[in-house]
């Protein structure tokens, strides 16, 4: 079955508008996941859904040639379109990242997958003369990072790569 | 002096690193990879050399929470096995360079062989029960690959499977024994330990361990479990059957597995455990439980397999049975109490490795150059293979136990130990030395038969036999030379000029297998100079053997004619496995017939039955909600449902009316009960509408799915159900669940639409039986799910719940996140998530692979 030949202008236009929105929402879900609803899994599924929309509306070749910009040839070891090879790499990398965060903890002598977090605040010493410096640098630019987020990124890659590989192979049939 | 930890780690790790490097090396060196592998083995031998003179344990933590460590222990026994594994390994790998010329699968072969050697070194040095078990099973695993080297041949597959089944099953028995030892060690040592040797270990406190085992009544149990493990590995009767089949492996592998490694693991275990089970005051001739078990097992194996070796028609088969027979001898030796038993076992491990490795390599030369392994087709090889004939003479006379060749001395120790035991107890126990002689006569017979391949008339069919390449000749020559040196040491020992280092080394092995506090004896060996009962036993063996040899052909035929049906242990194995095959085929055809709906049926049924059985087994009370308000949404949902079914459904009118009538009466009854019986006000009822609406819509969608006229309509209505559930989550304050449900529902819809084309439009006939079955199954699954929901939500995660409160309190301080759901996923239970994303990856890979296979037209 091939998609993209018989879609209407309406579908194409709507897809063009919604796609960036969906992707931005997905990324924001990924980033806010630690404190607000969201997370790597949800963001990953949403991203995959966005790509599914592109497949259906614009077709597989469009994705292959326009988004990845190449005539990448698969080595024949996988079924379906060439992008499957890239998706396979993607979820491999995701697994490696997730496992890597676990191993990272071991490098510090902690058990596998121990996570840590830290709040980084820029020093306001030299900018104290700016009105509201405390608020701007102490609250607005405060950066709270957690290694668990790296793990979440791994989850995100695996979900995106895995689902898109399945979609591409099944859709390519 | 304690050994250096790094040397130990390097020694055990090096072969595995070498194995990992083999695929790369093979690209550069090709067939000469053999010499690379031999170099790795040589380096290991060097590292073993560094360990000489050291004794003691070293350990690194592995799983501290369970007290498991990577613990290595060096003593005489460990050094002996390690030296044999790496030393014979060098010879085997060099020899492989010649033997494997032009054979398939060489990178796999060398990598596995090195990994196997590493596992064997691990077994020899490990002193933590779990570490020992790990390496033990690694040898089973790698030997499975080696025995099944010719993967396409069914005999190889059969042999590999058999050895795997028997040795791994035996290993599991041993594991149970280990776990029991671990548990008992808590009684004996104050705290449970896995450490077998070294400081604070079981062997160090052998007396306390023995007492604890006896007071728990586990002495016999543990002894039997460990005995089964060792017997399976060391091919003791009746578990010897895998060994002759293992001859399917390339000959160097047979030589390695059957002389210096694999089978020696079981012997090693017996030797290692000997000081644990044998009391310190045991003396030669004393009858301990240990002796009754292992000496009997060993002598039985020695005799039975020696007889079977005489019945062998193939030179490798002959050698295989002879291996089992000599392992029996070693086990029997370790079985006898006192220093004589220790001497027998320790010395014969060395002697057997030397002559048996040599003989296998000789057999490989014969098979390779003469083109046949049939004993009846071989003879007079001396003319074409003079050097090989010399090598074979030294080794097979050693195997026969003819003085002054090396095997003679250790067999003499066995006779001595057997005689002492028999004489000490008298009566029927005199059977022990008699059986020992009886078995040895057959050993003598088949050894001479092997030697006679090189003498006598050369059959005419046997054409010109080529000389083997140096790479194939040098290793057996070296091994035979060593065997000869051991033999000469006995001659010089008779004149008080013993082979000092060798005697000292065997003495240290002996020391390692003797219980702590046993009488110190130093090891000496020499030719008998006075007439003793055991010297007479040796003489009798040779005399009977020589007298019977002319009748070898008749003996051979006679034994073969007896080996039919249930007399053979093999018959039991084959019958068991063959009878089980149809059963498994039948089960497979019913469970996995390639139809998705069958798979779904079995999965659903298994889910329902297992979960339900779990609830019954744990006698879980199903909590029925007591608050009447809980039932209101249900009641209202039922009303809406009934209304919609009666209005939109196309069920036959009568059924629809009946169902609708019953349900309406039921719903109205509940309603009335809520208002009048429980006194709920309509205002309270009014708090429910959104939930009721959403659930009712979901229920309607559920009904509509089953009545959908087309796949597309069905999928779309199904997604209505899914979205309604998502909205229900929102209404119930679970935003993360709702989000997940929404995006997953969207994606599932898309995937469904993609595959719809491929689904059959029609599922086949509706027969009543299947409909009834599906109906029952649906009800069962529904009931189990409902029960599960009731059970799991009985302790609702409110403020009072310890888990919920604990998680909520720990979330920010410990993980720096406010979203508890996400914190659980990526931090508290990150390991679970790790497993789940691995599953996602595997699923994606499987789908990609399966579709790729189908496109290539492959059906398997």
PDB file of C-alpha atoms in Angstrom, chain A residues 26-82:
ATOM      1  CA  UNK A  26       6.361  16.135  22.380  1.00  0.00           C
ATOM      2  CA  UNK A  27       9.693  17.780  23.192  1.00  0.00           C
ATOM      3  CA  UNK A  28       8.152  19.859  25.946  1.00  0.00           C
ATOM      4  CA  UNK A  29       6.538  16.751  27.409  1.00  0.00           C
ATOM      5  CA  UNK A  30       9.963  15.145  27.408  1.00  0.00           C
ATOM      6  CA  UNK A  31      11.569  18.091  29.193  1.00  0.00           C
ATOM      7  CA  UNK A  32       8.893  18.754  31.758  1.00  0.00           C
ATOM      8  CA  UNK A  33       8.376  15.102  32.488  1.00  0.00           C
ATOM      9  CA  UNK A  34      10.277  15.075  35.742  1.00  0.00           C
ATOM     10  CA  UNK A  35       8.039  17.624  37.398  1.00  0.00           C
ATOM     11  CA  UNK A  36       4.834  17.772  35.362  1.00  0.00           C
ATOM     12  CA  UNK A  37       2.839  15.231  33.391  1.00  0.00           C
ATOM     13  CA  UNK A  38       4.968  13.885  30.578  1.00  0.00           C
ATOM     14  CA  UNK A  39       8.167  11.886  30.221  1.00  0.00           C
ATOM     15  CA  UNK A  40      10.221   9.970  27.727  1.00  0.00           C
ATOM     16  CA  UNK A  41       7.662   7.329  26.937  1.00  0.00           C
ATOM     17  CA  UNK A  42       4.758   9.684  26.273  1.00  0.00           C
ATOM     18  CA  UNK A  43       6.954  12.067  24.297  1.00  0.00           C
ATOM     19  CA  UNK A  44       8.310   9.155  22.291  1.00  0.00           C
ATOM     20  CA  UNK A  45       4.894   7.806  21.384  1.00  0.00           C
ATOM     21  CA  UNK A  46       3.698  11.283  20.456  1.00  0.00           C
ATOM     22  CA  UNK A  47       6.716  11.821  18.212  1.00  0.00           C
ATOM     23  CA  UNK A  48       6.095   8.483  16.572  1.00  0.00           C
ATOM     24  CA  UNK A  49       2.463   9.467  16.032  1.00  0.00           C
ATOM     25  CA  UNK A  50       3.595  12.682  14.379  1.00  0.00           C
ATOM     26  CA  UNK A  51       5.804  10.732  11.999  1.00  0.00           C
ATOM     27  CA  UNK A  52       2.964   8.343  11.333  1.00  0.00           C
ATOM     28  CA  UNK A  53       0.936  11.329  10.208  1.00  0.00           C
ATOM     29  CA  UNK A  54       3.712  12.299   7.801  1.00  0.00           C
ATOM     30  CA  UNK A  55       3.857   8.755   6.434  1.00  0.00           C
ATOM     31  CA  UNK A  56       0.176   8.628   5.779  1.00  0.00           C
ATOM     32  CA  UNK A  57      -0.126  12.087   4.311  1.00  0.00           C
ATOM     33  CA  UNK A  58       3.132  12.460   2.412  1.00  0.00           C
ATOM     34  CA  UNK A  59       4.305   8.893   1.904  1.00  0.00           C
ATOM     35  CA  UNK A  60       7.407   6.994   2.795  1.00  0.00           C
ATOM     36  CA  UNK A  61       9.631   8.319   0.035  1.00  0.00           C
ATOM     37  CA  UNK A  62       9.012  11.873   1.119  1.00  0.00           C
ATOM     38  CA  UNK A  63      10.305  11.064   4.561  1.00  0.00           C
ATOM     39  CA  UNK A  64      13.280   9.272   3.159  1.00  0.00           C
ATOM     40  CA  UNK A  65      14.335  11.865   0.628  1.00  0.00           C
ATOM     41  CA  UNK A  66      13.178  15.143   2.098  1.00  0.00           C
ATOM     42  CA  UNK A  67      13.614  14.644   5.803  1.00  0.00           C
ATOM     43  CA  UNK A  68      16.736  12.528   5.734  1.00  0.00           C
ATOM     44  CA  UNK A  69      17.851  14.063   2.444  1.00  0.00           C
ATOM     45  CA  UNK A  70      19.565  11.063   0.969  1.00  0.00           C
ATOM     46  CA  UNK A  71      19.162   8.072  -1.246  1.00  0.00           C
ATOM     47  CA  UNK A  72      20.416   5.898   1.493  1.00  0.00           C
ATOM     48  CA  UNK A  73      20.561   2.259   0.426  1.00  0.00           C
ATOM     49  CA  UNK A  74      20.010  -0.413   3.035  1.00  0.00           C
ATOM     50  CA  UNK A  75      22.463  -3.292   3.137  1.00  0.00           C
ATOM     51  CA  UNK A  76      19.644  -5.735   2.613  1.00  0.00           C
ATOM     52  CA  UNK A  77      19.743  -7.024   6.149  1.00  0.00           C
ATOM     53  CA  UNK A  78      16.445  -5.394   7.014  1.00  0.00           C
ATOM     54  CA  UNK A  79      13.061  -5.385   5.453  1.00  0.00           C
ATOM     55  CA  UNK A  80      11.116  -2.394   4.374  1.00  0.00           C
ATOM     56  CA  UNK A  81      12.331   1.021   3.398  1.00  0.00           C
ATOM     57  CA  UNK A  82      15.842   2.268   3.968  1.00  0.00           C
TER      58      UNK A  82
END
